[in-house]
Amino acid sequence: MKQIALYGKGGIGKSTTSANLSAALVNRGLSVMQIGCDPKRDSTRMLMKGVLIPTVLDQIRLQGEDNLTIDDVVFTGYRGVRCVEAGGPEPGVGCAGRGIIATFQLLEKLSAFDEDIIVYDVLGDVVCGGFAMPMRKGYAQEIYLVTSGELMSLYAANNICKAIARISQNVRQVCRLGGVICNSRNLPDEEKLVSAFASEIGSKVIANIPRSDLVQHAELHNQTVIEYSPDSSLSFIYQSLADAIMTNTDFVIPKPLEIEDLEKMARSYLPKIDPQTDF
């Protein structure tokens, strides 16, 4: 069983990337489970024809953990992708990471981890104990960072590198960084900046995903790009990402940057402007 996790800043496109990755993988005849590890519970929506499935935490609250069956928390989506949403506490109450912990404990209890590929879609703004659980407990063995060339996106990716490096100090841990996915915001020299960042942390860019209106069109039709426009160039990019992940053998313990060095790198790729006239 291959277990991978996509981490990145909130809003950077992890769920879109994860869903299209899962769709590309299942189209190869692999059995796939996608687990959304974000309280927004929208990771699997495009795999479920736009339906927001019940979350594990909601089901535990409604029925009690001991009364749940696998059909209460695992739902079948696009071409058989099995979809799970961890969920979170009520707003302003409790720890969002708790939903991830409860989800994994329940799925293990129900013997639900039985796929060729498991894709974890994990919020990476704050790598607290709960959000780091896929790495700490050996669930996610391969970590991929989703980032753009925006400073805060790179900052979140760099923080995740710190978490991987710290967790990997334990010789029993198997999580490693598999690469960086550039989800473009159409910034000047964005691919070069993300590539430089990947190189500095000791890794590589495994996919450059261009910004495209096709994503919004597909999602407004409650579909992934893979389903909505299978012959598009963007669909081929997601398929190439799936191929790159399936054949990847280059996994590293990253070397996170100091914030000053990260900012210096980002500044070096900024276009020259005159602040008096260019705004």
JSON list of N, CA and C in Angstrom, two decimals, residues 48-110:
[
{"chain": "A", "resi": 48, "resn": "MET", "atom": "N", "xyz": [-17.18, 13.27, -5.48]},
{"chain": "A", "resi": 48, "resn": "MET", "atom": "CA", "xyz": [-18.51, 12.84, -5.05]},
{"chain": "A", "resi": 48, "resn": "MET", "atom": "C", "xyz": [-19.62, 13.62, -5.75]},
{"chain": "A", "resi": 49, "resn": "LYS", "atom": "N", "xyz": [-19.35, 14.11, -6.96]},
{"chain": "A", "resi": 49, "resn": "LYS", "atom": "CA", "xyz": [-20.36, 14.84, -7.74]},
{"chain": "A", "resi": 49, "resn": "LYS", "atom": "C", "xyz": [-20.89, 16.07, -7.00]},
{"chain": "A", "resi": 50, "resn": "GLY", "atom": "N", "xyz": [-20.04, 16.70, -6.20]},
{"chain": "A", "resi": 50, "resn": "GLY", "atom": "CA", "xyz": [-20.42, 17.92, -5.50]},
{"chain": "A", "resi": 50, "resn": "GLY", "atom": "C", "xyz": [-21.02, 17.71, -4.14]},
{"chain": "A", "resi": 51, "resn": "VAL", "atom": "N", "xyz": [-21.18, 16.48, -3.71]},
{"chain": "A", "resi": 51, "resn": "VAL", "atom": "CA", "xyz": [-21.80, 16.18, -2.41]},
{"chain": "A", "resi": 51, "resn": "VAL", "atom": "C", "xyz": [-20.75, 16.31, -1.31]},
{"chain": "A", "resi": 52, "resn": "LEU", "atom": "N", "xyz": [-21.11, 17.01, -0.24]},
{"chain": "A", "resi": 52, "resn": "LEU", "atom": "CA", "xyz": [-20.28, 17.07, 0.96]},
{"chain": "A", "resi": 52, "resn": "LEU", "atom": "C", "xyz": [-20.66, 15.88, 1.84]},
{"chain": "A", "resi": 53, "resn": "ILE", "atom": "N", "xyz": [-19.80, 14.90, 1.90]},
{"chain": "A", "resi": 53, "resn": "ILE", "atom": "CA", "xyz": [-20.14, 13.69, 2.64]},
{"chain": "A", "resi": 53, "resn": "ILE", "atom": "C", "xyz": [-20.06, 13.94, 4.15]},
{"chain": "A", "resi": 54, "resn": "PRO", "atom": "N", "xyz": [-20.79, 13.16, 4.96]},
{"chain": "A", "resi": 54, "resn": "PRO", "atom": "CA", "xyz": [-20.70, 13.29, 6.42]},
{"chain": "A", "resi": 54, "resn": "PRO", "atom": "C", "xyz": [-19.26, 13.05, 6.89]},
{"chain": "A", "resi": 55, "resn": "THR", "atom": "N", "xyz": [-18.84, 13.82, 7.87]},
{"chain": "A", "resi": 55, "resn": "THR", "atom": "CA", "xyz": [-17.48, 13.66, 8.38]},
{"chain": "A", "resi": 55, "resn": "THR", "atom": "C", "xyz": [-17.44, 12.61, 9.48]},
{"chain": "A", "resi": 56, "resn": "VAL", "atom": "N", "xyz": [-16.25, 12.11, 9.72]},
{"chain": "A", "resi": 56, "resn": "VAL", "atom": "CA", "xyz": [-16.08, 11.11, 10.78]},
{"chain": "A", "resi": 56, "resn": "VAL", "atom": "C", "xyz": [-16.47, 11.70, 12.13]},
{"chain": "A", "resi": 57, "resn": "LEU", "atom": "N", "xyz": [-16.02, 12.94, 12.41]},
{"chain": "A", "resi": 57, "resn": "LEU", "atom": "CA", "xyz": [-16.36, 13.54, 13.70]},
{"chain": "A", "resi": 57, "resn": "LEU", "atom": "C", "xyz": [-17.86, 13.75, 13.85]},
{"chain": "A", "resi": 58, "resn": "ASP", "atom": "N", "xyz": [-18.52, 14.16, 12.77]},
{"chain": "A", "resi": 58, "resn": "ASP", "atom": "CA", "xyz": [-19.98, 14.33, 12.84]},
{"chain": "A", "resi": 58, "resn": "ASP", "atom": "C", "xyz": [-20.66, 13.01, 13.13]},
{"chain": "A", "resi": 59, "resn": "GLN", "atom": "N", "xyz": [-20.22, 11.96, 12.48]},
{"chain": "A", "resi": 59, "resn": "GLN", "atom": "CA", "xyz": [-20.84, 10.65, 12.69]},
{"chain": "A", "resi": 59, "resn": "GLN", "atom": "C", "xyz": [-20.59, 10.13, 14.11]},
{"chain": "A", "resi": 60, "resn": "ILE", "atom": "N", "xyz": [-19.41, 10.40, 14.63]},
{"chain": "A", "resi": 60, "resn": "ILE", "atom": "CA", "xyz": [-19.12, 9.99, 16.01]},
{"chain": "A", "resi": 60, "resn": "ILE", "atom": "C", "xyz": [-20.03, 10.74, 16.98]},
{"chain": "A", "resi": 61, "resn": "ARG", "atom": "N", "xyz": [-20.23, 12.04, 16.72]},
{"chain": "A", "resi": 61, "resn": "ARG", "atom": "CA", "xyz": [-21.11, 12.83, 17.59]},
{"chain": "A", "resi": 61, "resn": "ARG", "atom": "C", "xyz": [-22.56, 12.36, 17.50]},
{"chain": "A", "resi": 62, "resn": "LEU", "atom": "N", "xyz": [-23.00, 12.00, 16.29]},
{"chain": "A", "resi": 62, "resn": "LEU", "atom": "CA", "xyz": [-24.40, 11.63, 16.09]},
{"chain": "A", "resi": 62, "resn": "LEU", "atom": "C", "xyz": [-24.72, 10.21, 16.57]},
{"chain": "A", "resi": 63, "resn": "GLN", "atom": "N", "xyz": [-23.81, 9.28, 16.30]},
{"chain": "A", "resi": 63, "resn": "GLN", "atom": "CA", "xyz": [-24.14, 7.86, 16.53]},
{"chain": "A", "resi": 63, "resn": "GLN", "atom": "C", "xyz": [-23.31, 7.19, 17.61]},
{"chain": "A", "resi": 64, "resn": "GLY", "atom": "N", "xyz": [-22.17, 7.81, 17.94]},
{"chain": "A", "resi": 64, "resn": "GLY", "atom": "CA", "xyz": [-21.27, 7.15, 18.88]},
{"chain": "A", "resi": 64, "resn": "GLY", "atom": "C", "xyz": [-20.30, 6.25, 18.15]},
{"chain": "A", "resi": 65, "resn": "GLU", "atom": "N", "xyz": [-19.04, 6.32, 18.53]},
{"chain": "A", "resi": 65, "resn": "GLU", "atom": "CA", "xyz": [-18.00, 5.59, 17.80]},
{"chain": "A", "resi": 65, "resn": "GLU", "atom": "C", "xyz": [-18.28, 4.09, 17.73]},
{"chain": "A", "resi": 66, "resn": "ASP", "atom": "N", "xyz": [-18.77, 3.51, 18.80]},
{"chain": "A", "resi": 66, "resn": "ASP", "atom": "CA", "xyz": [-18.96, 2.07, 18.85]},
{"chain": "A", "resi": 66, "resn": "ASP", "atom": "C", "xyz": [-20.09, 1.58, 17.94]},
{"chain": "A", "resi": 67, "resn": "ASN", "atom": "N", "xyz": [-20.94, 2.51, 17.49]},
{"chain": "A", "resi": 67, "resn": "ASN", "atom": "CA", "xyz": [-22.07, 2.11, 16.65]},
{"chain": "A", "resi": 67, "resn": "ASN", "atom": "C", "xyz": [-21.82, 2.29, 15.16]},
{"chain": "A", "resi": 68, "resn": "LEU", "atom": "N", "xyz": [-20.66, 2.81, 14.81]},
{"chain": "A", "resi": 68, "resn": "LEU", "atom": "CA", "xyz": [-20.39, 3.13, 13.41]},
{"chain": "A", "resi": 68, "resn": "LEU", "atom": "C", "xyz": [-19.90, 1.91, 12.64]},
{"chain": "A", "resi": 69, "resn": "THR", "atom": "N", "xyz": [-20.32, 1.83, 11.38]},
{"chain": "A", "resi": 69, "resn": "THR", "atom": "CA", "xyz": [-19.80, 0.84, 10.45]},
{"chain": "A", "resi": 69, "resn": "THR", "atom": "C", "xyz": [-18.99, 1.56, 9.37]},
{"chain": "A", "resi": 70, "resn": "ILE", "atom": "N", "xyz": [-18.31, 0.81, 8.56]},
{"chain": "A", "resi": 70, "resn": "ILE", "atom": "CA", "xyz": [-17.47, 1.41, 7.53]},
{"chain": "A", "resi": 70, "resn": "ILE", "atom": "C", "xyz": [-18.31, 2.22, 6.54]},
{"chain": "A", "resi": 71, "resn": "ASP", "atom": "N", "xyz": [-19.56, 1.81, 6.31]},
{"chain": "A", "resi": 71, "resn": "ASP", "atom": "CA", "xyz": [-20.42, 2.52, 5.37]},
{"chain": "A", "resi": 71, "resn": "ASP", "atom": "C", "xyz": [-20.88, 3.87, 5.91]},
{"chain": "A", "resi": 72, "resn": "ASP", "atom": "N", "xyz": [-20.72, 4.10, 7.20]},
{"chain": "A", "resi": 72, "resn": "ASP", "atom": "CA", "xyz": [-21.09, 5.38, 7.79]},
{"chain": "A", "resi": 72, "resn": "ASP", "atom": "C", "xyz": [-20.04, 6.46, 7.53]},
{"chain": "A", "resi": 73, "resn": "VAL", "atom": "N", "xyz": [-18.82, 6.06, 7.22]},
{"chain": "A", "resi": 73, "resn": "VAL", "atom": "CA", "xyz": [-17.72, 7.04, 7.13]},
{"chain": "A", "resi": 73, "resn": "VAL", "atom": "C", "xyz": [-16.94, 6.96, 5.83]},
{"chain": "A", "resi": 74, "resn": "VAL", "atom": "N", "xyz": [-17.10, 5.89, 5.08]},
{"chain": "A", "resi": 74, "resn": "VAL", "atom": "CA", "xyz": [-16.38, 5.73, 3.81]},
{"chain": "A", "resi": 74, "resn": "VAL", "atom": "C", "xyz": [-17.41, 5.69, 2.68]},
{"chain": "A", "resi": 75, "resn": "PHE", "atom": "N", "xyz": [-17.25, 6.59, 1.70]},
{"chain": "A", "resi": 75, "resn": "PHE", "atom": "CA", "xyz": [-18.23, 6.73, 0.63]},
{"chain": "A", "resi": 75, "resn": "PHE", "atom": "C", "xyz": [-17.55, 6.55, -0.72]},
{"chain": "A", "resi": 76, "resn": "THR", "atom": "N", "xyz": [-18.26, 5.94, -1.66]},
{"chain": "A", "resi": 76, "resn": "THR", "atom": "CA", "xyz": [-17.69, 5.62, -2.96]},
{"chain": "A", "resi": 76, "resn": "THR", "atom": "C", "xyz": [-17.97, 6.75, -3.95]},
{"chain": "A", "resi": 77, "resn": "GLY", "atom": "N", "xyz": [-16.88, 7.25, -4.56]},
{"chain": "A", "resi": 77, "resn": "GLY", "atom": "CA", "xyz": [-17.00, 8.34, -5.51]},
{"chain": "A", "resi": 77, "resn": "GLY", "atom": "C", "xyz": [-16.56, 7.94, -6.91]},
{"chain": "A", "resi": 78, "resn": "TYR", "atom": "N", "xyz": [-15.98, 8.87, -7.62]},
{"chain": "A", "resi": 78, "resn": "TYR", "atom": "CA", "xyz": [-15.61, 8.70, -9.03]},
{"chain": "A", "resi": 78, "resn": "TYR", "atom": "C", "xyz": [-14.88, 7.39, -9.28]},
{"chain": "A", "resi": 79, "resn": "ARG", "atom": "N", "xyz": [-15.47, 6.55, -10.08]},
{"chain": "A", "resi": 79, "resn": "ARG", "atom": "CA", "xyz": [-14.90, 5.27, -10.53]},
{"chain": "A", "resi": 79, "resn": "ARG", "atom": "C", "xyz": [-14.39, 4.39, -9.38]},
{"chain": "A", "resi": 80, "resn": "GLY", "atom": "N", "xyz": [-15.04, 4.55, -8.23]},
{"chain": "A", "resi": 80, "resn": "GLY", "atom": "CA", "xyz": [-14.71, 3.69, -7.11]},
{"chain": "A", "resi": 80, "resn": "GLY", "atom": "C", "xyz": [-13.74, 4.26, -6.09]},
{"chain": "A", "resi": 81, "resn": "VAL", "atom": "N", "xyz": [-13.31, 5.52, -6.27]},
{"chain": "A", "resi": 81, "resn": "VAL", "atom": "CA", "xyz": [-12.46, 6.14, -5.25]},
{"chain": "A", "resi": 81, "resn": "VAL", "atom": "C", "xyz": [-13.22, 6.17, -3.93]},
{"chain": "A", "resi": 82, "resn": "ARG", "atom": "N", "xyz": [-12.63, 5.66, -2.88]},
{"chain": "A", "resi": 82, "resn": "ARG", "atom": "CA", "xyz": [-13.27, 5.65, -1.56]},
{"chain": "A", "resi": 82, "resn": "ARG", "atom": "C", "xyz": [-12.91, 6.95, -0.84]},
{"chain": "A", "resi": 83, "resn": "CYS", "atom": "N", "xyz": [-13.92, 7.66, -0.39]},
{"chain": "A", "resi": 83, "resn": "CYS", "atom": "CA", "xyz": [-13.74, 9.01, 0.11]},
{"chain": "A", "resi": 83, "resn": "CYS", "atom": "C", "xyz": [-14.07, 9.10, 1.61]},
{"chain": "A", "resi": 84, "resn": "VAL", "atom": "N", "xyz": [-13.21, 9.80, 2.34]},
{"chain": "A", "resi": 84, "resn": "VAL", "atom": "CA", "xyz": [-13.39, 10.01, 3.77]},
{"chain": "A", "resi": 84, "resn": "VAL", "atom": "C", "xyz": [-13.09, 11.47, 4.09]},
{"chain": "A", "resi": 85, "resn": "GLU", "atom": "N", "xyz": [-13.90, 12.07, 4.95]},
{"chain": "A", "resi": 85, "resn": "GLU", "atom": "CA", "xyz": [-13.62, 13.42, 5.45]},
{"chain": "A", "resi": 85, "resn": "GLU", "atom": "C", "xyz": [-13.52, 13.37, 6.97]},
{"chain": "A", "resi": 86, "resn": "ALA", "atom": "N", "xyz": [-12.40, 13.82, 7.50]},
{"chain": "A", "resi": 86, "resn": "ALA", "atom": "CA", "xyz": [-12.19, 13.79, 8.95]},
{"chain": "A", "resi": 86, "resn": "ALA", "atom": "C", "xyz": [-13.12, 14.76, 9.67]},
{"chain": "A", "resi": 87, "resn": "GLY", "atom": "N", "xyz": [-13.25, 15.97, 9.12]},
{"chain": "A", "resi": 87, "resn": "GLY", "atom": "CA", "xyz": [-14.06, 16.99, 9.78]},
{"chain": "A", "resi": 87, "resn": "GLY", "atom": "C", "xyz": [-13.33, 17.66, 10.91]},
{"chain": "A", "resi": 88, "resn": "GLY", "atom": "N", "xyz": [-14.06, 18.38, 11.72]},
{"chain": "A", "resi": 88, "resn": "GLY", "atom": "CA", "xyz": [-13.47, 19.11, 12.83]},
{"chain": "A", "resi": 88, "resn": "GLY", "atom": "C", "xyz": [-14.51, 19.44, 13.87]},
{"chain": "A", "resi": 89, "resn": "PRO", "atom": "N", "xyz": [-14.10, 20.10, 14.94]},
{"chain": "A", "resi": 89, "resn": "PRO", "atom": "CA", "xyz": [-15.03, 20.46, 16.00]},
{"chain": "A", "resi": 89, "resn": "PRO", "atom": "C", "xyz": [-15.92, 21.62, 15.58]},
{"chain": "A", "resi": 90, "resn": "GLU", "atom": "N", "xyz": [-16.88, 21.93, 16.42]},
{"chain": "A", "resi": 90, "resn": "GLU", "atom": "CA", "xyz": [-17.69, 23.13, 16.18]},
{"chain": "A", "resi": 90, "resn": "GLU", "atom": "C", "xyz": [-16.78, 24.36, 16.21]},
{"chain": "A", "resi": 91, "resn": "PRO", "atom": "N", "xyz": [-17.07, 25.37, 15.39]},
{"chain": "A", "resi": 91, "resn": "PRO", "atom": "CA", "xyz": [-16.21, 26.55, 15.35]},
{"chain": "A", "resi": 91, "resn": "PRO", "atom": "C", "xyz": [-15.98, 27.15, 16.74]},
{"chain": "A", "resi": 92, "resn": "GLY", "atom": "N", "xyz": [-14.73, 27.40, 17.05]},
{"chain": "A", "resi": 92, "resn": "GLY", "atom": "CA", "xyz": [-14.37, 28.01, 18.32]},
{"chain": "A", "resi": 92, "resn": "GLY", "atom": "C", "xyz": [-14.26, 27.05, 19.48]},
{"chain": "A", "resi": 93, "resn": "VAL", "atom": "N", "xyz": [-14.44, 25.75, 19.20]},
{"chain": "A", "resi": 93, "resn": "VAL", "atom": "CA", "xyz": [-14.42, 24.76, 20.28]},
{"chain": "A", "resi": 93, "resn": "VAL", "atom": "C", "xyz": [-13.49, 23.62, 19.88]},
{"chain": "A", "resi": 94, "resn": "GLY", "atom": "N", "xyz": [-12.53, 23.30, 20.71]},
{"chain": "A", "resi": 94, "resn": "GLY", "atom": "CA", "xyz": [-11.71, 22.11, 20.50]},
{"chain": "A", "resi": 94, "resn": "GLY", "atom": "C", "xyz": [-10.61, 22.30, 19.49]},
{"chain": "A", "resi": 95, "resn": "CYS", "atom": "N", "xyz": [-9.90, 21.21, 19.21]},
{"chain": "A", "resi": 95, "resn": "CYS", "atom": "CA", "xyz": [-8.74, 21.20, 18.33]},
{"chain": "A", "resi": 95, "resn": "CYS", "atom": "C", "xyz": [-9.10, 20.56, 17.00]},
{"chain": "A", "resi": 96, "resn": "ALA", "atom": "N", "xyz": [-8.79, 21.26, 15.91]},
{"chain": "A", "resi": 96, "resn": "ALA", "atom": "CA", "xyz": [-9.12, 20.73, 14.59]},
{"chain": "A", "resi": 96, "resn": "ALA", "atom": "C", "xyz": [-8.34, 19.45, 14.30]},
{"chain": "A", "resi": 97, "resn": "GLY", "atom": "N", "xyz": [-7.12, 19.36, 14.81]},
{"chain": "A", "resi": 97, "resn": "GLY", "atom": "CA", "xyz": [-6.33, 18.16, 14.59]},
{"chain": "A", "resi": 97, "resn": "GLY", "atom": "C", "xyz": [-6.93, 16.93, 15.21]},
{"chain": "A", "resi": 98, "resn": "ARG", "atom": "N", "xyz": [-7.80, 17.11, 16.19]},
{"chain": "A", "resi": 98, "resn": "ARG", "atom": "CA", "xyz": [-8.45, 15.97, 16.85]},
{"chain": "A", "resi": 98, "resn": "ARG", "atom": "C", "xyz": [-9.28, 15.15, 15.86]},
{"chain": "A", "resi": 99, "resn": "GLY", "atom": "N", "xyz": [-9.84, 15.81, 14.86]},
{"chain": "A", "resi": 99, "resn": "GLY", "atom": "CA", "xyz": [-10.62, 15.09, 13.86]},
{"chain": "A", "resi": 99, "resn": "GLY", "atom": "C", "xyz": [-9.78, 14.08, 13.10]},
{"chain": "A", "resi": 100, "resn": "ILE", "atom": "N", "xyz": [-8.53, 14.44, 12.84]},
{"chain": "A", "resi": 100, "resn": "ILE", "atom": "CA", "xyz": [-7.63, 13.54, 12.12]},
{"chain": "A", "resi": 100, "resn": "ILE", "atom": "C", "xyz": [-7.30, 12.34, 13.00]},
{"chain": "A", "resi": 101, "resn": "ILE", "atom": "N", "xyz": [-6.99, 12.59, 14.25]},
{"chain": "A", "resi": 101, "resn": "ILE", "atom": "CA", "xyz": [-6.64, 11.51, 15.17]},
{"chain": "A", "resi": 101, "resn": "ILE", "atom": "C", "xyz": [-7.81, 10.53, 15.31]},
{"chain": "A", "resi": 102, "resn": "ALA", "atom": "N", "xyz": [-9.01, 11.07, 15.53]},
{"chain": "A", "resi": 102, "resn": "ALA", "atom": "CA", "xyz": [-10.19, 10.22, 15.69]},
{"chain": "A", "resi": 102, "resn": "ALA", "atom": "C", "xyz": [-10.48, 9.43, 14.41]},
{"chain": "A", "resi": 103, "resn": "THR", "atom": "N", "xyz": [-10.27, 10.08, 13.26]},
{"chain": "A", "resi": 103, "resn": "THR", "atom": "CA", "xyz": [-10.52, 9.42, 11.98]},
{"chain": "A", "resi": 103, "resn": "THR", "atom": "C", "xyz": [-9.61, 8.22, 11.77]},
{"chain": "A", "resi": 104, "resn": "PHE", "atom": "N", "xyz": [-8.33, 8.41, 12.01]},
{"chain": "A", "resi": 104, "resn": "PHE", "atom": "CA", "xyz": [-7.39, 7.31, 11.77]},
{"chain": "A", "resi": 104, "resn": "PHE", "atom": "C", "xyz": [-7.64, 6.16, 12.75]},
{"chain": "A", "resi": 105, "resn": "GLN", "atom": "N", "xyz": [-7.95, 6.51, 13.99]},
{"chain": "A", "resi": 105, "resn": "GLN", "atom": "CA", "xyz": [-8.24, 5.45, 14.97]},
{"chain": "A", "resi": 105, "resn": "GLN", "atom": "C", "xyz": [-9.46, 4.64, 14.56]},
{"chain": "A", "resi": 106, "resn": "LEU", "atom": "N", "xyz": [-10.50, 5.34, 14.08]},
{"chain": "A", "resi": 106, "resn": "LEU", "atom": "CA", "xyz": [-11.72, 4.64, 13.67]},
{"chain": "A", "resi": 106, "resn": "LEU", "atom": "C", "xyz": [-11.49, 3.81, 12.42]},
{"chain": "A", "resi": 107, "resn": "LEU", "atom": "N", "xyz": [-10.78, 4.35, 11.43]},
{"chain": "A", "resi": 107, "resn": "LEU", "atom": "CA", "xyz": [-10.53, 3.61, 10.20]},
{"chain": "A", "resi": 107, "resn": "LEU", "atom": "C", "xyz": [-9.71, 2.35, 10.46]},
{"chain": "A", "resi": 108, "resn": "GLU", "atom": "N", "xyz": [-8.76, 2.46, 11.38]},
{"chain": "A", "resi": 108, "resn": "GLU", "atom": "CA", "xyz": [-8.01, 1.26, 11.75]},
{"chain": "A", "resi": 108, "resn": "GLU", "atom": "C", "xyz": [-8.91, 0.23, 12.43]},
{"chain": "A", "resi": 109, "resn": "LYS", "atom": "N", "xyz": [-9.76, 0.71, 13.31]},
{"chain": "A", "resi": 109, "resn": "LYS", "atom": "CA", "xyz": [-10.67, -0.18, 14.02]},
{"chain": "A", "resi": 109, "resn": "LYS", "atom": "C", "xyz": [-11.59, -0.91, 13.04]},
{"chain": "A", "resi": 110, "resn": "LEU", "atom": "N", "xyz": [-12.00, -0.22, 11.98]},
{"chain": "A", "resi": 110, "resn": "LEU", "atom": "CA", "xyz": [-12.92, -0.79, 10.99]},
{"chain": "A", "resi": 110, "resn": "LEU", "atom": "C", "xyz": [-12.17, -1.53, 9.87]}
]
